[in-house]
Amino acid sequence: MNRQRAVAFASSVAGAVIVAFDGTVLTVAQPTLRHDLGASVARVQWTSTGYLVAVAGLLVFAGRLGDRYGHRRLFAVGMLGFGAASAGIGLAPGIGWVIGLRVVQGVFGALLQPATLGMLRAAFPPDRLRLPIAVRTAAIGVAAAAGPVLGGALVAGPGWRAVFFLNIVPALVFGVLALAVGGPEQVRPVRLDLPGALLLAVTLAGLVHGLVALPEAGGRTAGELALVAATGAVFVRHERRTASPLLPPDLVGSPTVGSALGTLVAASAALSGTLFVATYVLQDTLGLDPLQSALRSLPLAVLMVVAAAGCAVPLRRAGARRTAVAAMAVLALGILVLSRASGTFGLCAGFALLGAGFGTVMVAATEVVVRQAAVESAGVAGGLQQTAMNVGPTLGVATAAALMGLGGGPEPAFAVLALVAVAGAVAGGVLPGRGTTAIVDHGQPRYRRGVPARR
């Protein structure tokens, strides 16, 4: 592996890990943060909501900025800004400062996240993307598993501020490394669709905010979502008429990319919604404390890491279509097992199936999105993948919370989330099969059936 690929690979993994770790440890830190700053529950919730809204609204445009100015450059700016915002949050005197700086952190997070995939697409040929994406996904699983443990230790020891100080050094190191070691980077004369970027940002930010508030706001949020739909329609109309659309036609017009994105939304929605419901089942129904609950859910993180790391093998032998469909079926089975489980073995088995299915489908679908994109659209492809991974969990939790709020208990929520996973399996049926190769011809992907070479 040459130096450019090594830097792109290490930076991609580090950026994904920092963002994943930050999201998991914040949940652990919020109760102590609220007590220390004397804030209400609603204001503390905005430390998460503000970040999500900022990220969701800017991911695709940030990916386009990377296509124009260079993915490593955007990654470096995002990492350095993310670390600076983390330092500011650690020093914040009040909850208002924390909320504002979390929004700023979300802006820089939006800059770095698409670049983590854009750098891989620019550095590696399409047929060598599977392993880097698999390792990146496995690293996210490790960060998600370690986050609550390390975050709990920090909150119990130095305090909640230490959770944010932890981001500073790796963000500084990898931000500077991306600028200093990576060598020259090709810059492409891609035109920026600013009206389209604004319309999409308003649409996605409104969608995420509406979904987050849906379980509590009810009818008021329904009106907000209707406005989001109208803005989205204006965005689609604009994209069809403009000469330089924000979303390249080779991406949005590809059934393969659309299927992969739909599969990612369904998988992340099913997983996050299931974890939301399972938390209540473990602690309220079964009477387990948080530590006992965490131990029973540990197989999810373990199997997610194992499945992601080994996904390159079934992708090569069976193709993305069969791999993703089978993985979504495993995910749905895991939800059904959890819906019936009460003992330790059943719970661990259900969580293990969730991790195995999600880790596999995340690698399979992400590899399709990144691989099918032309190099000059790699940033937008990364932004779309990250958008799917942000909208999906928000949709899943909102759905689960709404169903739980109707008084039917966890069973209806589990059943609907299993159906969401099945819908993801249906979407995965459009992905490329074994031996299908993408050929990017002047930005337009074509496909051919490849015959495996004899050895």
Short mmCIF file of N, CA and C in Angstrom, two decimals, residues 324-400:
data_model
loop_
_atom_site.label_atom_id
_atom_site.label_comp_id
_atom_site.label_asym_id
_atom_site.label_seq_id
_atom_site.Cartn_x
_atom_site.Cartn_y
_atom_site.Cartn_z
N ALA A 324 -26.56 -8.93 0.82
CA ALA A 324 -27.41 -7.95 1.50
C ALA A 324 -28.77 -8.54 1.86
N VAL A 325 -29.37 -9.30 0.95
CA VAL A 325 -30.68 -9.90 1.22
C VAL A 325 -30.59 -10.87 2.40
N ALA A 326 -29.56 -11.71 2.39
CA ALA A 326 -29.38 -12.65 3.50
C ALA A 326 -29.14 -11.91 4.81
N ALA A 327 -28.34 -10.84 4.77
CA ALA A 327 -28.04 -10.08 5.99
C ALA A 327 -29.29 -9.41 6.55
N MET A 328 -30.14 -8.87 5.67
CA MET A 328 -31.37 -8.24 6.14
C MET A 328 -32.32 -9.28 6.72
N ALA A 329 -32.31 -10.50 6.16
CA ALA A 329 -33.13 -11.58 6.72
C ALA A 329 -32.64 -11.95 8.12
N VAL A 330 -31.31 -11.98 8.30
CA VAL A 330 -30.75 -12.26 9.62
C VAL A 330 -31.13 -11.15 10.61
N LEU A 331 -31.09 -9.91 10.14
CA LEU A 331 -31.47 -8.78 11.00
C LEU A 331 -32.93 -8.90 11.43
N ALA A 332 -33.81 -9.22 10.49
CA ALA A 332 -35.22 -9.39 10.82
C ALA A 332 -35.42 -10.55 11.80
N LEU A 333 -34.68 -11.63 11.60
CA LEU A 333 -34.78 -12.77 12.52
C LEU A 333 -34.33 -12.37 13.93
N GLY A 334 -33.28 -11.58 14.00
CA GLY A 334 -32.82 -11.11 15.31
C GLY A 334 -33.87 -10.31 16.04
N ILE A 335 -34.60 -9.46 15.31
CA ILE A 335 -35.68 -8.68 15.93
C ILE A 335 -36.77 -9.60 16.46
N LEU A 336 -37.14 -10.59 15.68
CA LEU A 336 -38.18 -11.53 16.11
C LEU A 336 -37.73 -12.35 17.32
N VAL A 337 -36.46 -12.75 17.35
CA VAL A 337 -35.95 -13.49 18.51
C VAL A 337 -36.01 -12.61 19.75
N LEU A 338 -35.61 -11.36 19.63
CA LEU A 338 -35.66 -10.46 20.78
C LEU A 338 -37.08 -10.21 21.26
N SER A 339 -38.03 -10.20 20.33
CA SER A 339 -39.42 -9.94 20.72
C SER A 339 -39.98 -11.06 21.59
N ARG A 340 -39.38 -12.26 21.52
CA ARG A 340 -39.87 -13.41 22.30
C ARG A 340 -38.94 -13.77 23.45
N ALA A 341 -37.75 -13.18 23.50
CA ALA A 341 -36.74 -13.61 24.47
C ALA A 341 -36.99 -13.01 25.85
N SER A 342 -36.67 -13.79 26.86
CA SER A 342 -36.73 -13.30 28.24
C SER A 342 -35.51 -13.76 29.04
N GLY A 343 -34.91 -14.87 28.63
CA GLY A 343 -33.72 -15.37 29.32
C GLY A 343 -32.44 -14.85 28.69
N THR A 344 -31.33 -15.10 29.36
CA THR A 344 -30.05 -14.59 28.90
C THR A 344 -29.67 -15.14 27.54
N PHE A 345 -29.87 -16.45 27.34
CA PHE A 345 -29.48 -17.06 26.06
C PHE A 345 -30.26 -16.46 24.90
N GLY A 346 -31.57 -16.34 25.04
CA GLY A 346 -32.39 -15.79 23.98
C GLY A 346 -32.03 -14.36 23.66
N LEU A 347 -31.79 -13.54 24.70
CA LEU A 347 -31.43 -12.15 24.49
C LEU A 347 -30.08 -12.03 23.78
N CYS A 348 -29.10 -12.81 24.23
CA CYS A 348 -27.79 -12.77 23.60
C CYS A 348 -27.86 -13.23 22.15
N ALA A 349 -28.67 -14.27 21.88
CA ALA A 349 -28.82 -14.76 20.52
C ALA A 349 -29.46 -13.70 19.62
N GLY A 350 -30.48 -13.03 20.13
CA GLY A 350 -31.14 -11.98 19.35
C GLY A 350 -30.20 -10.84 19.03
N PHE A 351 -29.44 -10.39 20.03
CA PHE A 351 -28.49 -9.30 19.79
C PHE A 351 -27.37 -9.74 18.84
N ALA A 352 -26.94 -10.99 18.95
CA ALA A 352 -25.90 -11.50 18.04
C ALA A 352 -26.39 -11.48 16.59
N LEU A 353 -27.64 -11.89 16.37
CA LEU A 353 -28.19 -11.87 15.02
C LEU A 353 -28.29 -10.43 14.49
N LEU A 354 -28.69 -9.50 15.36
CA LEU A 354 -28.74 -8.10 14.95
C LEU A 354 -27.37 -7.62 14.48
N GLY A 355 -26.33 -7.91 15.29
CA GLY A 355 -25.00 -7.46 14.94
C GLY A 355 -24.47 -8.08 13.66
N ALA A 356 -24.70 -9.39 13.50
CA ALA A 356 -24.22 -10.07 12.30
C ALA A 356 -24.91 -9.54 11.05
N GLY A 357 -26.22 -9.35 11.12
CA GLY A 357 -26.95 -8.85 9.96
C GLY A 357 -26.58 -7.42 9.62
N PHE A 358 -26.52 -6.55 10.64
CA PHE A 358 -26.25 -5.14 10.38
C PHE A 358 -24.82 -4.93 9.90
N GLY A 359 -23.85 -5.57 10.54
CA GLY A 359 -22.47 -5.40 10.12
C GLY A 359 -22.26 -5.82 8.67
N THR A 360 -22.91 -6.89 8.26
CA THR A 360 -22.76 -7.39 6.89
C THR A 360 -23.41 -6.46 5.88
N VAL A 361 -24.65 -6.07 6.15
CA VAL A 361 -25.37 -5.26 5.16
C VAL A 361 -24.77 -3.86 5.06
N MET A 362 -24.22 -3.35 6.15
CA MET A 362 -23.62 -2.02 6.09
C MET A 362 -22.42 -2.01 5.14
N VAL A 363 -21.58 -3.04 5.21
CA VAL A 363 -20.44 -3.13 4.30
C VAL A 363 -20.91 -3.34 2.87
N ALA A 364 -21.84 -4.27 2.67
CA ALA A 364 -22.30 -4.62 1.32
C ALA A 364 -22.92 -3.42 0.61
N ALA A 365 -23.84 -2.72 1.29
CA ALA A 365 -24.54 -1.60 0.65
C ALA A 365 -23.62 -0.40 0.48
N THR A 366 -22.77 -0.13 1.46
CA THR A 366 -21.84 1.00 1.36
C THR A 366 -20.87 0.79 0.21
N GLU A 367 -20.38 -0.44 0.06
CA GLU A 367 -19.45 -0.73 -1.03
C GLU A 367 -20.11 -0.48 -2.38
N VAL A 368 -21.38 -0.80 -2.50
CA VAL A 368 -22.09 -0.56 -3.76
C VAL A 368 -22.21 0.94 -4.04
N VAL A 369 -22.60 1.71 -3.04
CA VAL A 369 -22.76 3.16 -3.23
C VAL A 369 -21.45 3.80 -3.66
N VAL A 370 -20.38 3.50 -2.93
CA VAL A 370 -19.09 4.13 -3.21
C VAL A 370 -18.52 3.63 -4.53
N ARG A 371 -18.65 2.35 -4.81
CA ARG A 371 -18.06 1.77 -6.01
C ARG A 371 -18.75 2.25 -7.28
N GLN A 372 -20.06 2.43 -7.24
CA GLN A 372 -20.78 2.80 -8.46
C GLN A 372 -20.56 4.25 -8.84
N ALA A 373 -20.09 5.08 -7.89
CA ALA A 373 -19.93 6.50 -8.17
C ALA A 373 -18.67 6.74 -8.99
N ALA A 374 -18.75 7.66 -9.94
CA ALA A 374 -17.54 8.12 -10.62
C ALA A 374 -16.67 8.85 -9.61
N VAL A 375 -15.36 8.90 -9.87
CA VAL A 375 -14.44 9.53 -8.92
C VAL A 375 -14.82 10.98 -8.67
N GLU A 376 -15.28 11.67 -9.71
CA GLU A 376 -15.63 13.08 -9.55
C GLU A 376 -16.92 13.28 -8.75
N SER A 377 -17.64 12.21 -8.45
CA SER A 377 -18.85 12.29 -7.62
C SER A 377 -18.72 11.49 -6.33
N ALA A 378 -17.49 11.12 -5.96
CA ALA A 378 -17.29 10.29 -4.79
C ALA A 378 -17.75 10.98 -3.51
N GLY A 379 -17.56 12.28 -3.42
CA GLY A 379 -17.98 13.01 -2.22
C GLY A 379 -19.48 13.01 -2.06
N VAL A 380 -20.21 13.23 -3.16
CA VAL A 380 -21.66 13.20 -3.08
C VAL A 380 -22.14 11.80 -2.70
N ALA A 381 -21.49 10.77 -3.26
CA ALA A 381 -21.85 9.39 -2.89
C ALA A 381 -21.64 9.16 -1.40
N GLY A 382 -20.50 9.63 -0.87
CA GLY A 382 -20.26 9.53 0.57
C GLY A 382 -21.28 10.31 1.38
N GLY A 383 -21.67 11.48 0.88
CA GLY A 383 -22.68 12.27 1.59
C GLY A 383 -24.03 11.59 1.61
N LEU A 384 -24.41 10.95 0.49
CA LEU A 384 -25.67 10.23 0.45
C LEU A 384 -25.65 9.03 1.39
N GLN A 385 -24.52 8.31 1.43
CA GLN A 385 -24.42 7.16 2.34
C GLN A 385 -24.54 7.62 3.79
N GLN A 386 -23.86 8.69 4.13
CA GLN A 386 -23.91 9.19 5.50
C GLN A 386 -25.29 9.75 5.84
N THR A 387 -25.96 10.35 4.85
CA THR A 387 -27.32 10.84 5.07
C THR A 387 -28.25 9.68 5.39
N ALA A 388 -28.12 8.60 4.63
CA ALA A 388 -28.94 7.41 4.90
C ALA A 388 -28.70 6.89 6.31
N MET A 389 -27.44 6.91 6.75
CA MET A 389 -27.09 6.40 8.07
C MET A 389 -27.49 7.35 9.19
N ASN A 390 -27.85 8.60 8.85
CA ASN A 390 -28.36 9.53 9.86
C ASN A 390 -29.88 9.56 9.88
N VAL A 391 -30.50 9.50 8.71
CA VAL A 391 -31.96 9.53 8.64
C VAL A 391 -32.55 8.21 9.14
N GLY A 392 -31.91 7.08 8.81
CA GLY A 392 -32.43 5.77 9.20
C GLY A 392 -32.64 5.63 10.70
N PRO A 393 -31.61 5.85 11.52
CA PRO A 393 -31.80 5.72 12.97
C PRO A 393 -32.86 6.67 13.52
N THR A 394 -32.90 7.90 13.00
CA THR A 394 -33.91 8.85 13.47
C THR A 394 -35.31 8.36 13.15
N LEU A 395 -35.48 7.82 11.94
CA LEU A 395 -36.78 7.26 11.54
C LEU A 395 -37.14 6.06 12.39
N GLY A 396 -36.17 5.17 12.64
CA GLY A 396 -36.45 3.98 13.44
C GLY A 396 -36.85 4.28 14.86
N VAL A 397 -36.13 5.19 15.50
CA VAL A 397 -36.45 5.54 16.89
C VAL A 397 -37.80 6.26 16.96
N ALA A 398 -38.06 7.15 16.00
CA ALA A 398 -39.35 7.86 16.00
C ALA A 398 -40.50 6.88 15.83
N THR A 399 -40.33 5.92 14.93
CA THR A 399 -41.37 4.91 14.72
C THR A 399 -41.60 4.08 15.97
N ALA A 400 -40.51 3.62 16.58
CA ALA A 400 -40.62 2.80 17.78
C ALA A 400 -41.25 3.58 18.93
#
